[in-house]
Amino acid sequence: MEALKQGSDTLFILLGAIMVLAMHSGFAFLELGTVRKKNQVNALVKILVDFSVSTVVYFLVGYGVAYGTSFLVGAEQLVAKNGYELVKFFFLLTFAAAVPAIISGGIAERARFWPQLLATAVIVGGVYPVFEGIAWNQAYGIQAWIKAATGEEFHDFAGSIVVHAVGGWLALPAVLLLGARSNRYRKDGAMSAHPPSSIPFLALGAWILTVGWFGFNVMSAQTIDKISGLVAVNSLMAMAGGTLAALALGRNDPGFVHNGPLAGLVAVCAGSDLMHPLGSFVVGGVAGAIFVVMFTLTQNRWKIDDVLGVWPLHGLCGLWGGIAAGIFGSKALGGLGGVSLGAQAIGSVLGVAWALLGGFVVYGVLRVVMGLRLSAEEEFEGADLAVHRIGSTPDRDVNW
């Protein structure tokens, strides 16, 4: 029976890893559909190469930073218990690699290729796993301190803070240090639209992410005996809430509609194992509203050129999700309890502060040492031709 359980747990978390791996194609197509045609190839290449760099760095360094486990041992030790620890690494890698994928959307269309890959290595190898270890592995005694202060530990079941808020708040300094795309905001106060290249591809990316998210959330149980249908239905309800709120506030705009479910799913991650489905619907709806309102403010009023809106979507909706777990996870609002609003606030603010600090240090140093931005000529030409020497439709371009 023990051997059967080990094999079942390994298969369970492997399926989760594969589902979240598929989400990275969603990141790619979401960015591909949002950027202009001259940057489509770059969007696809960045996500794949970022994932590959993340794999190597997280295997050699990042996983050890978070969990104190090294894979630099013999294969005989690695295959113990059906290689469960290896598959757990695979699953958690897909979470870690989501952070540079999030950042990629914010800095699209004007960031240099190689400095961003170096940033990915530093973030996945050091910045991200430090907070991952704090939240999910009791590192540095911070969870014990939060529990002593509030009566409960900081709870983040599937990464509203650990993955999404950290990714979004890491992206904000990168976006600010890069500056807006050329001609996005003109000196006379006018604003160029820079419209998306493909709504169908944007929608495809959103759908892939939405479907894969059920692996992201449900498989965060990590063993089959802890699987919960509550997590699945809470994710579903938050997705619906986010979509409907974005539809209403976004006035049928397809960009808002397809980011609405993602906003809801970002927010529900933290408390998806605790909340009542109706609470999850409210949490998702608030997240959808946050995305529409804050994306509009950042782009139009504050003139922060966050191309895919990753700071509102992941940074702010993730922050809301971390705090919302302390509200809607309580028994008073139909949740399972065992969570404290104070603990959620402390843990959420710590995650945001760590990400902001890490973002300014990593991207600030890279800007001084290597430079972050394409030249004006390269940006005008587009990253596809400037970096990869080929466009998304080369045959059509030649014939034209």
XYZ file of C-alpha atoms in Angstrom:
400
model
C 0.000 0.000 0.000
C 2.875 2.369 0.759
C 4.412 1.699 -2.662
C 1.044 2.348 -4.304
C 0.671 5.643 -2.443
C 4.172 6.730 -3.428
C 3.496 5.939 -7.067
C 0.098 7.689 -6.960
C 1.586 10.809 -5.353
C 4.344 10.910 -7.952
C 1.866 10.586 -10.813
C -0.458 13.165 -9.226
C 2.164 15.869 -8.908
C 3.658 14.983 -12.310
C 0.282 15.632 -13.950
C 0.144 18.953 -12.110
C 3.617 19.844 -13.351
C 2.607 19.071 -16.933
C -0.545 21.203 -16.640
C 1.401 24.165 -15.283
C 4.111 23.646 -17.920
C 1.322 24.001 -20.504
C 0.415 27.337 -18.897
C 3.711 28.729 -20.154
C 2.423 28.398 -23.700
C -0.490 30.501 -22.433
C 1.932 33.173 -21.226
C 3.558 33.067 -24.663
C 0.335 33.453 -26.653
C -1.090 36.077 -24.309
C 2.009 38.198 -24.917
C 2.093 37.311 -28.612
C -1.461 38.552 -29.087
C -0.958 41.724 -27.056
C 2.289 43.054 -28.567
C 2.555 44.514 -32.034
C 3.320 42.248 -35.007
C 6.981 43.247 -35.123
C 7.540 41.772 -31.634
C 5.618 38.489 -31.882
C 8.602 36.207 -32.485
C 10.443 37.772 -29.575
C 7.492 37.076 -27.280
C 7.496 33.379 -28.190
C 11.258 32.970 -27.898
C 11.511 34.792 -24.560
C 9.039 32.537 -22.757
C 10.695 29.315 -23.949
C 14.258 30.443 -23.237
C 13.296 31.986 -19.884
C 11.761 28.649 -18.897
C 14.912 26.778 -19.913
C 17.187 29.131 -17.967
C 14.832 28.842 -14.990
C 15.007 25.045 -15.147
C 18.791 24.914 -14.929
C 19.124 27.611 -12.261
C 16.293 26.295 -10.081
C 17.681 22.744 -10.305
C 21.205 23.787 -9.325
C 20.472 26.635 -6.891
C 16.917 27.867 -6.396
C 15.252 24.692 -5.111
C 18.060 24.261 -2.599
C 17.656 27.848 -1.387
C 13.937 27.297 -0.794
C 13.933 23.734 0.555
C 17.511 22.853 1.486
C 17.582 19.951 -0.966
C 20.457 19.330 -3.378
C 20.225 17.159 -6.478
C 24.005 16.868 -6.768
C 23.917 13.276 -5.509
C 23.797 9.868 -7.166
C 20.799 8.817 -9.237
C 20.183 5.959 -6.797
C 19.310 8.520 -4.129
C 17.268 10.620 -6.525
C 14.890 7.780 -7.419
C 14.006 7.010 -3.794
C 10.227 6.927 -3.249
C 9.606 6.720 -7.019
C 11.557 9.938 -7.576
C 8.862 11.975 -5.845
C 11.310 14.709 -4.820
C 12.394 15.090 -8.446
C 8.815 15.430 -9.656
C 8.065 17.853 -6.829
C 10.997 19.916 -8.115
C 9.453 19.824 -11.613
C 6.098 21.024 -10.267
C 7.584 23.848 -8.189
C 9.888 24.813 -11.056
C 6.846 25.603 -13.189
C 5.768 28.024 -10.444
C 9.214 29.613 -10.213
C 9.466 30.001 -13.992
C 6.118 31.800 -14.009
C 7.816 34.782 -12.350
C 10.044 35.741 -15.339
C 7.116 34.905 -17.648
C 5.047 37.481 -15.744
C 7.838 40.062 -15.935
C 8.251 39.417 -19.664
C 4.774 40.765 -20.378
C 5.423 44.027 -18.578
C 8.709 44.848 -20.317
C 7.727 43.644 -23.778
C 8.662 45.442 -27.006
C 11.663 47.408 -25.717
C 13.759 45.206 -23.390
C 17.071 43.731 -24.498
C 17.139 39.949 -24.739
C 20.338 38.907 -22.928
C 20.078 41.210 -19.887
C 16.575 39.869 -19.268
C 17.881 36.289 -19.368
C 20.497 37.228 -16.790
C 17.771 38.812 -14.655
C 15.782 35.573 -14.942
C 18.735 33.573 -13.625
C 19.220 35.869 -10.611
C 15.512 36.042 -9.790
C 14.811 32.305 -10.068
C 18.078 31.357 -8.404
C 17.963 33.790 -5.500
C 15.226 36.395 -5.178
C 12.144 34.209 -5.642
C 13.209 31.108 -3.662
C 14.060 33.156 -0.568
C 10.426 34.182 -0.145
C 9.236 30.773 -1.359
C 11.216 29.205 1.490
C 9.755 31.683 3.987
C 6.148 31.006 2.983
C 6.267 27.296 2.193
C 9.214 25.871 4.124
C 9.376 27.751 7.458
C 12.669 29.426 6.478
C 14.329 32.000 8.737
C 11.703 31.574 11.476
C 9.447 34.228 9.939
C 6.336 32.040 9.888
C 6.899 31.233 13.567
C 7.192 34.951 14.306
C 3.970 35.720 12.394
C 2.151 32.953 14.271
C 3.396 34.237 17.623
C 2.214 37.742 16.737
C -1.174 36.910 15.206
C -2.084 33.393 16.282
C -1.817 31.910 12.775
C 0.829 31.462 10.110
C 0.720 33.296 6.799
C -1.358 31.119 4.464
C -0.766 31.030 0.704
C -2.013 27.695 -0.607
C -1.161 28.134 -4.296
C 0.835 31.330 -4.596
C -1.248 34.522 -4.794
C 1.667 36.198 -3.015
C 4.567 33.768 -3.476
C 4.225 33.593 -7.263
C 1.875 36.284 -8.557
C 2.407 39.243 -6.252
C 6.153 38.619 -6.208
C 6.199 38.425 -10.015
C 4.055 41.526 -10.438
C 5.971 43.647 -7.949
C 9.300 42.496 -9.409
C 8.015 43.624 -12.803
C 7.084 47.126 -11.639
C 10.693 48.347 -11.078
C 11.709 46.797 -14.408
C 8.907 48.669 -16.198
C 9.760 51.951 -14.460
C 13.500 51.654 -15.108
C 12.941 50.801 -18.779
C 10.533 53.652 -19.406
C 7.656 53.727 -21.880
C 7.831 52.402 -25.406
C 8.890 54.912 -28.027
C 6.115 57.334 -28.952
C 3.700 55.771 -26.436
C 3.295 59.041 -24.543
C 4.068 62.197 -26.523
C 5.310 65.501 -25.201
C 2.102 67.252 -26.208
C 0.139 64.926 -23.919
C -1.239 62.758 -26.714
C -1.009 58.974 -26.396
C -0.397 56.424 -29.142
C -2.682 53.396 -28.895
C -0.124 50.677 -29.758
C -3.010 48.228 -30.347
C -2.711 44.441 -29.896
C -1.634 42.417 -32.927
C -4.105 39.550 -32.505
C -7.171 39.273 -30.277
C -7.569 35.559 -31.184
C -4.031 34.779 -29.996
C -4.596 36.864 -26.858
C -7.775 34.882 -26.193
C -5.990 31.579 -26.849
C -3.308 32.485 -24.315
C -5.940 33.387 -21.725
C -7.802 30.106 -22.270
C -4.636 28.005 -21.983
C -3.740 29.762 -18.742
C -7.264 29.347 -17.388
C -7.387 25.597 -18.064
C -3.873 24.985 -16.746
C -4.682 26.946 -13.604
C -6.704 24.022 -12.275
C -3.443 22.091 -12.140
C -1.742 25.102 -10.605
C -4.281 25.287 -7.781
C -5.637 21.761 -7.252
C -2.267 20.008 -7.517
C -0.772 22.393 -4.964
C -2.003 19.769 -2.488
C 1.139 17.879 -3.692
C -0.114 14.469 -2.492
C -3.219 12.680 -3.678
C -4.681 12.160 -0.212
C -4.875 15.944 0.246
C -6.676 16.695 -3.009
C -9.727 18.899 -2.491
C -12.724 19.445 -4.726
C -13.238 22.704 -2.834
C -10.089 24.095 -4.457
C -11.372 23.204 -7.921
C -14.808 24.764 -7.448
C -13.379 27.852 -5.730
C -11.063 28.342 -8.704
C -14.011 27.971 -11.071
C -16.129 30.510 -9.182
C -13.288 33.047 -8.950
C -12.684 32.676 -12.677
C -16.350 33.396 -13.382
C -16.418 36.344 -10.984
C -13.339 37.909 -12.536
C -14.690 37.473 -16.057
C -18.087 39.028 -15.323
C -16.624 41.980 -13.411
C -14.157 42.698 -16.216
C -16.947 42.422 -18.776
C -19.114 44.933 -16.930
C -16.441 47.465 -15.996
C -14.458 47.022 -19.200
C -17.506 47.721 -21.365
C -17.155 44.556 -23.453
C -13.482 45.222 -24.278
C -12.042 41.796 -25.254
C -8.681 42.537 -23.656
C -10.350 43.124 -20.307
C -12.732 40.182 -20.736
C -9.925 37.703 -21.360
C -7.780 39.030 -18.525
C -10.755 38.950 -16.128
C -10.604 35.198 -15.451
C -6.855 35.446 -14.920
C -7.343 38.213 -12.350
C -9.872 36.073 -10.482
C -7.620 33.026 -10.543
C -4.613 35.020 -9.343
C -6.602 36.277 -6.361
C -8.118 32.934 -5.348
C -4.823 31.019 -5.206
C -4.006 31.903 -1.602
C -7.301 30.912 -0.011
C -8.704 28.444 -2.541
C -8.483 25.613 0.011
C -10.351 27.603 2.701
C -13.060 29.792 1.196
C -16.689 29.064 0.421
C -17.400 29.080 -3.346
C -19.562 32.194 -3.000
C -16.696 33.916 -1.189
C -14.410 32.916 -4.046
C -16.853 34.414 -6.536
C -16.690 37.734 -4.670
C -12.881 37.581 -4.423
C -12.635 36.930 -8.168
C -15.096 39.710 -8.960
C -13.152 42.238 -6.905
C -9.952 41.133 -8.644
C -11.521 41.613 -12.072
C -12.565 45.118 -11.044
C -9.087 45.871 -9.673
C -7.520 44.871 -12.975
C -9.795 47.018 -15.155
C -9.576 50.108 -12.955
C -5.846 49.916 -12.243
C -4.828 48.977 -15.785
C -6.698 52.040 -17.032
C -5.101 54.259 -14.389
C -1.554 53.012 -14.939
C -1.737 53.268 -18.717
C -3.746 56.466 -19.176
C -3.361 58.578 -16.059
C -0.017 57.547 -14.551
C 1.626 56.794 -17.922
C 3.269 53.574 -16.731
C 3.772 51.516 -19.888
C 3.173 48.039 -18.466
C 2.350 46.349 -21.769
C 0.286 43.386 -20.522
C -0.739 45.046 -17.268
C 1.202 42.539 -15.183
C 1.468 44.820 -12.148
C -2.323 45.271 -11.858
C -3.045 41.657 -12.845
C -0.462 39.775 -10.821
C 0.922 42.377 -8.408
C -2.293 44.007 -7.185
C -4.708 41.105 -7.674
C -2.169 38.821 -5.999
C -1.895 41.225 -3.064
C -5.682 41.331 -2.824
C -5.771 37.527 -2.875
C -3.310 37.223 -0.008
C -5.388 39.575 2.150
C -8.725 38.145 0.956
C -7.730 34.706 2.242
C -7.770 36.191 5.731
C -11.234 37.639 5.191
C -13.168 35.017 3.233
C -11.268 32.084 4.708
C -12.692 32.876 8.142
C -15.562 30.813 9.542
C -17.615 33.999 9.942
C -17.847 34.247 6.136
C -18.369 30.547 5.483
C -14.722 29.514 5.237
C -12.873 26.733 7.017
C -11.023 29.069 9.402
C -7.501 28.607 10.682
C -6.386 31.862 9.089
C -5.787 35.367 10.446
C -6.255 38.652 8.626
C -3.274 40.048 10.527
C -1.040 37.170 9.442
C -2.211 37.560 5.844
C -1.494 41.281 5.866
C 1.999 40.818 7.327
C 2.948 38.003 4.952
C 1.540 39.819 1.933
C 3.382 43.064 2.711
C 6.625 41.140 3.299
C 6.289 39.487 -0.112
C 5.625 42.798 -1.851
C 8.503 44.554 -0.074
C 10.949 41.761 -0.905
C 9.911 41.775 -4.569
C 10.182 45.561 -4.875
C 13.629 45.538 -3.321
C 14.761 42.659 -5.496
C 13.371 44.281 -8.637
C 15.092 47.601 -8.116
C 18.410 45.935 -7.220
C 18.450 43.393 -10.071
C 17.225 45.671 -12.833
C 18.998 48.742 -11.458
C 22.362 46.977 -11.525
C 21.713 45.540 -14.992
C 20.771 48.966 -16.337
C 24.057 50.428 -15.105
C 26.277 47.504 -16.125
C 24.717 46.265 -19.380
C 21.762 48.460 -20.258
C 18.205 47.185 -20.337
C 16.707 48.785 -23.409
C 16.911 48.248 -27.131
C 18.325 51.167 -29.109
C 15.834 53.551 -30.719
C 16.579 52.004 -34.120
C 16.112 48.458 -32.844
C 12.862 49.339 -31.106
C 11.538 51.004 -34.271
C 12.525 47.977 -36.336
C 11.016 45.604 -33.788
C 12.615 42.963 -31.575
C 11.814 40.212 -34.094
C 14.223 41.546 -36.700
C 16.604 43.312 -34.301
C 17.141 40.280 -32.038
C 16.076 37.193 -34.011
C 16.566 38.328 -37.611
C 13.177 37.032 -38.718
C 9.575 38.202 -38.541
C 6.456 36.257 -37.614
C 5.363 35.912 -41.261
C 8.623 35.921 -43.256
C 7.150 34.467 -46.445
C 4.406 37.080 -46.556
C 6.881 39.853 -45.777
C 9.146 38.797 -48.662
C 6.262 38.535 -51.123
C 5.005 41.920 -50.051
